[in-house]
Coordinates of N, CA, C and O in Angstrom, one line a residue:
X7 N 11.1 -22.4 -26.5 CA 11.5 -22.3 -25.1 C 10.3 -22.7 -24.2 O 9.2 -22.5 -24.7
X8 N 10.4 -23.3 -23.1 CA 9.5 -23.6 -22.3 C 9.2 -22.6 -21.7 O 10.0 -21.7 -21.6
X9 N 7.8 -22.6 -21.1 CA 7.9 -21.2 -20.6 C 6.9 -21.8 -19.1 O 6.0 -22.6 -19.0
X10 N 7.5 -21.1 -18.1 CA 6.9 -22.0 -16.8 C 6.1 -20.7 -15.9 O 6.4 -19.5 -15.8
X11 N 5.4 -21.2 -15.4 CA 4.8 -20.6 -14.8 C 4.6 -20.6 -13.1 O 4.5 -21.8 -12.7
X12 N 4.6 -19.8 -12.4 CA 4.8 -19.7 -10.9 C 3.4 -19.0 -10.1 O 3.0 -17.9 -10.1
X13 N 2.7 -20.5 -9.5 CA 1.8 -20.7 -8.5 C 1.8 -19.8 -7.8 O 3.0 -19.3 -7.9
X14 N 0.9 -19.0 -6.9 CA 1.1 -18.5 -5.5 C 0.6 -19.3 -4.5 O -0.6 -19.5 -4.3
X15 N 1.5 -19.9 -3.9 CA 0.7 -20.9 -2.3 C 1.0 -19.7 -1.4 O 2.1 -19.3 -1.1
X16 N -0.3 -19.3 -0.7 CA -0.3 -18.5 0.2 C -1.2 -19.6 1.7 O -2.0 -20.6 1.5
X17 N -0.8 -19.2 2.6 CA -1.3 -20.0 4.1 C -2.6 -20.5 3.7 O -3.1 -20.4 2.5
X18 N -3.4 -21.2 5.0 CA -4.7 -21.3 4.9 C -5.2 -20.2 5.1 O -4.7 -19.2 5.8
X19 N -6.4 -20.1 4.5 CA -7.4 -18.9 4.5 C -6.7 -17.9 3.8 O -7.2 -16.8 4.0
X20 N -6.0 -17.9 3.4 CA -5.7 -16.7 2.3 C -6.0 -17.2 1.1 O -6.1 -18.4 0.8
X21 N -6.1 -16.0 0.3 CA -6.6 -16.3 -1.0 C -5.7 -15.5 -1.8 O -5.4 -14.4 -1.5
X22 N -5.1 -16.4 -3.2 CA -3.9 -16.0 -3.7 C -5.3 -14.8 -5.0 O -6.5 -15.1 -5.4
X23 N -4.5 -13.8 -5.3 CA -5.3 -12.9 -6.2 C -3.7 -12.3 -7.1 O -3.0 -11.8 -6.3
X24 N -3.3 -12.4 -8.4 CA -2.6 -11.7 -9.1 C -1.4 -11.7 -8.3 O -0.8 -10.6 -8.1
X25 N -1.0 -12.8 -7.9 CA 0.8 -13.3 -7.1 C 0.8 -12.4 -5.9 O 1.8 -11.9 -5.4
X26 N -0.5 -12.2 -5.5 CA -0.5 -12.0 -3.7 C -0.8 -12.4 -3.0 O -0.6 -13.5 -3.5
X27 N -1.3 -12.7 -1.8 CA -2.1 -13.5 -1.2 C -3.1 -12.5 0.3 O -2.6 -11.8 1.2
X28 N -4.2 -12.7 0.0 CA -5.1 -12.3 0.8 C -6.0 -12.3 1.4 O -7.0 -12.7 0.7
X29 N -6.3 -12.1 2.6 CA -7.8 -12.5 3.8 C -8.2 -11.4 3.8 O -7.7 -10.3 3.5
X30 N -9.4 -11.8 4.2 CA -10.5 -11.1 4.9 C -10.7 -11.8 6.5 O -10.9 -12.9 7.0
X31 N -10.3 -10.2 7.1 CA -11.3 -10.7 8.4 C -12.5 -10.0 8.9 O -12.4 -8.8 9.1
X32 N -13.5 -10.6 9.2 CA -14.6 -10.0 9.5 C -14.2 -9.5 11.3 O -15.4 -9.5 11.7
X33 N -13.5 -9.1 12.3 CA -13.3 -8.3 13.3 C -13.5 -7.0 12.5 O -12.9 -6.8 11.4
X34 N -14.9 -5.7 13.5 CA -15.0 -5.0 12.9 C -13.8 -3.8 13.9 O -13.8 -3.8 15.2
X35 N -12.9 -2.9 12.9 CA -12.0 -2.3 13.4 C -11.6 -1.1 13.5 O -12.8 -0.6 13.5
X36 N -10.9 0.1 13.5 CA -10.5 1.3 13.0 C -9.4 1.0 12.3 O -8.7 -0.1 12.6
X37 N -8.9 2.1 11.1 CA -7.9 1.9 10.5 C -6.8 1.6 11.0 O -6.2 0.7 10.5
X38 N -6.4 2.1 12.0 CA -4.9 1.8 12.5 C -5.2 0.5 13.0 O -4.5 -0.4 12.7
X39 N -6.3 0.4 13.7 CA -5.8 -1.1 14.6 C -6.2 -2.5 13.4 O -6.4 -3.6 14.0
X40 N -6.4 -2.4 12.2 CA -6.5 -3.1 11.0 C -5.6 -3.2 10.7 O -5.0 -4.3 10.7
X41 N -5.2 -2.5 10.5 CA -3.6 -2.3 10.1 C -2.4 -3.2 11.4 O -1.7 -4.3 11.2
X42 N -2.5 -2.8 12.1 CA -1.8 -3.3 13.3 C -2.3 -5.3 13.3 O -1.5 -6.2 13.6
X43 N -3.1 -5.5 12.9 CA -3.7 -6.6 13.2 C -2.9 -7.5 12.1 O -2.5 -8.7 12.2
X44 N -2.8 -6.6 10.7 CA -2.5 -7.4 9.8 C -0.9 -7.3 9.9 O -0.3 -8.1 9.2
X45 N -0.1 -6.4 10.7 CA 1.2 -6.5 10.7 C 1.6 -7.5 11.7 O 2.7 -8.1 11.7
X46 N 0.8 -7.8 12.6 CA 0.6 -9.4 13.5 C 0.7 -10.6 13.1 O 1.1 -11.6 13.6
X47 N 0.1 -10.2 11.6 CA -0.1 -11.5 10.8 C 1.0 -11.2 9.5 O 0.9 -11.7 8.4
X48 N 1.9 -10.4 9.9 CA 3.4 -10.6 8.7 C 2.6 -9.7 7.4 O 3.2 -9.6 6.3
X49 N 1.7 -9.2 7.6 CA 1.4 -8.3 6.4 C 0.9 -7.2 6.3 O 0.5 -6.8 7.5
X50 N 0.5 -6.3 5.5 CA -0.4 -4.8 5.6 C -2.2 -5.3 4.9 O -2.6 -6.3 4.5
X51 N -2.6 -3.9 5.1 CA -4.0 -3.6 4.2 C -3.7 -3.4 3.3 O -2.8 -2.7 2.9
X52 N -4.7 -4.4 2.5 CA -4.7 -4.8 1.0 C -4.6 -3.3 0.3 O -5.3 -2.3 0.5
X53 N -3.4 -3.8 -0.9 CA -3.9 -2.3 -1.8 C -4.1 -2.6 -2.6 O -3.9 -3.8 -2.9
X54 N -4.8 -1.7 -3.6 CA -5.5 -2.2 -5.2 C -4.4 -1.8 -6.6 O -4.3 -0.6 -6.4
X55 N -4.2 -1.9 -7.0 CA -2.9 -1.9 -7.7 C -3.9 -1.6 -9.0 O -3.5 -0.9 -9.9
X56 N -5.3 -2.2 -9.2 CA -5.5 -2.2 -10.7 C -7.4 -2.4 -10.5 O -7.9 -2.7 -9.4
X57 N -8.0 -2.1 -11.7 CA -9.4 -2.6 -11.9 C -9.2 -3.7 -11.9 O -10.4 -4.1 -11.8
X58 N -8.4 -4.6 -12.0 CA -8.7 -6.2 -11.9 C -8.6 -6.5 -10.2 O -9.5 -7.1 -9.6
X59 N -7.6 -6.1 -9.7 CA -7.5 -6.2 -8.6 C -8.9 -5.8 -7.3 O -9.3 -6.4 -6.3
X60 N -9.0 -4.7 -7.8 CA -10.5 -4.3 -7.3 C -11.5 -5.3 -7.0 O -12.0 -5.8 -6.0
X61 N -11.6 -5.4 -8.5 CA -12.7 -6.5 -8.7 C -12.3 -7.9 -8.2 O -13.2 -8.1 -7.5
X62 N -11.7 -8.6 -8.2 CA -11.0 -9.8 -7.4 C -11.8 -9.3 -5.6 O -12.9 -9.8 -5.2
X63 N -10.9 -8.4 -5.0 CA -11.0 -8.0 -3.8 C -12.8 -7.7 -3.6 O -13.3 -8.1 -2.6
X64 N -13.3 -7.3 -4.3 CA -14.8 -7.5 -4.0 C -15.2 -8.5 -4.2 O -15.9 -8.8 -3.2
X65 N -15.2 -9.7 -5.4 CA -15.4 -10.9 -5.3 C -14.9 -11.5 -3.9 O -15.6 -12.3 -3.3
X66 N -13.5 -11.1 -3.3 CA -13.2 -12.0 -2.0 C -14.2 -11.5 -0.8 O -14.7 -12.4 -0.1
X67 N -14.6 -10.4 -0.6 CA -15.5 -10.0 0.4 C -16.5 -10.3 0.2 O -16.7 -11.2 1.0
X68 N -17.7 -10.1 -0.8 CA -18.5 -11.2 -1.1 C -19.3 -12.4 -0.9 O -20.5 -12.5 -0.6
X69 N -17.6 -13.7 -1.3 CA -17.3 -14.6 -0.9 C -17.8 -14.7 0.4 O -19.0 -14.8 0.7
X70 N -16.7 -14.5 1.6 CA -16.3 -14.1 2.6 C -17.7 -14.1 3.7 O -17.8 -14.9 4.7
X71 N -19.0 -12.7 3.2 CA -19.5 -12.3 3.5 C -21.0 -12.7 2.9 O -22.0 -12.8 3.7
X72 N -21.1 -12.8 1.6 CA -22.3 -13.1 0.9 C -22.9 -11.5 0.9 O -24.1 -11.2 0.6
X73 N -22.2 -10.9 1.1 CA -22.8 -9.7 0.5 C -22.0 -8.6 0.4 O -20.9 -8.8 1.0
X74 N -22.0 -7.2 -0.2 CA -20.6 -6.1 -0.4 C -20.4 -5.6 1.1 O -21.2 -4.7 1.6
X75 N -19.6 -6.0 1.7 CA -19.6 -5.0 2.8 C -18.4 -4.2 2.7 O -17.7 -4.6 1.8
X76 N -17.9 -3.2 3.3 CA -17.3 -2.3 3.4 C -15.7 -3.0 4.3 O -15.6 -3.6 5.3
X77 N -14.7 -2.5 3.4 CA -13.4 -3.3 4.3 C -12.4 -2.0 3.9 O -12.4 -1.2 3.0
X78 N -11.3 -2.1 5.0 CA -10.7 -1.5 4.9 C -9.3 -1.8 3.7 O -8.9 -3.0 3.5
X79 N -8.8 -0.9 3.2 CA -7.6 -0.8 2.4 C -6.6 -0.2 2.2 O -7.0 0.5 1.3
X80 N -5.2 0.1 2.4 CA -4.8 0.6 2.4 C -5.0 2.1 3.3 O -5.4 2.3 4.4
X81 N -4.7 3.1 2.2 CA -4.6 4.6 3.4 C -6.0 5.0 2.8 O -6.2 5.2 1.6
X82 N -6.9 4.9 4.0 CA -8.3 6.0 3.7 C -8.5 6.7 5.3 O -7.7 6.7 6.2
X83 N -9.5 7.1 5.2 CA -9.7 7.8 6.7 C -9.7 7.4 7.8 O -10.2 6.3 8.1
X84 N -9.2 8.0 8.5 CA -8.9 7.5 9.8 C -9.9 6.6 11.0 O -9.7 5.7 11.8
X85 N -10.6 7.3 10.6 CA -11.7 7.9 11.6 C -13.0 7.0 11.3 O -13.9 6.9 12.2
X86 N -13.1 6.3 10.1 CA -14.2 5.5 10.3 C -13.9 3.6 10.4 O -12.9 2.9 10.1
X87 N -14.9 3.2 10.9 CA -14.5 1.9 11.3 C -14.9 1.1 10.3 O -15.8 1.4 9.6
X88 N -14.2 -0.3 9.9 CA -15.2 -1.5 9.1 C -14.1 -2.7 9.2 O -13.3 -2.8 10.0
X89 N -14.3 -3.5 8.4 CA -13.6 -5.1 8.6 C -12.7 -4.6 7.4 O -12.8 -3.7 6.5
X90 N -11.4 -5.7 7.9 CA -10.3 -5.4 7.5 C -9.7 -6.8 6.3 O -9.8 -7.9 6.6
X91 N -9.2 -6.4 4.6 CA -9.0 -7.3 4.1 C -7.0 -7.1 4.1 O -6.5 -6.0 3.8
X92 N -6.4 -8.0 4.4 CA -5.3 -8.2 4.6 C -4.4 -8.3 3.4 O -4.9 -9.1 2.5
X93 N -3.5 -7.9 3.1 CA -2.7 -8.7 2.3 C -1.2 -8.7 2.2 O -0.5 -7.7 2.1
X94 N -0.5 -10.0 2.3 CA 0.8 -9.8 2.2 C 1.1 -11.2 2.2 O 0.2 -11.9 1.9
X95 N 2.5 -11.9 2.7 CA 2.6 -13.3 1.9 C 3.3 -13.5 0.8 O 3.3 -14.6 0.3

């Protein structure tokens, strides 16, 4: 049997990671309005689904950044601020 395999093409500036696709944006933000930002852009805060995934998503900030900075993800605290990694697509 042939066995085929399926690309992720996600927009510009996203980056496809494990058939998702995901940005980083460096606007530094609070959780809700991160969140709001990325539902602007047709998607939520990235969640991590796995240790690979993790590691991917730190590789993208990184990238991104040239160094580990702090992003938001999914549900964490409310209350503190940082840059927001997007994902959906």
């Amino acid at each position: 049997p042939e066995i085929l395999t399926l690309e992720t093409l996600c927009p510009t500036d996203w980056t496809a990671i494990n058939d998702r696709c995901f940005r980083y944006v460096a606007d530094v933000k609070t959780w809700a309005a991160a969140e709001k930002h990325c539902l602007y852009l047709g998607a939520n805060l990235a969640s991590v689904h796995s240790q690979e995934d993790n590691h991917h998503l730190q590789a993208l900030i990184f990238t991104a950044t040239r160094k580990s900075n702090k992003a938001w993800i999914g549900d964490l605290d409310l209350t503190l601020t940082f840059t927001t990694v997007v994902s959906g697509w």
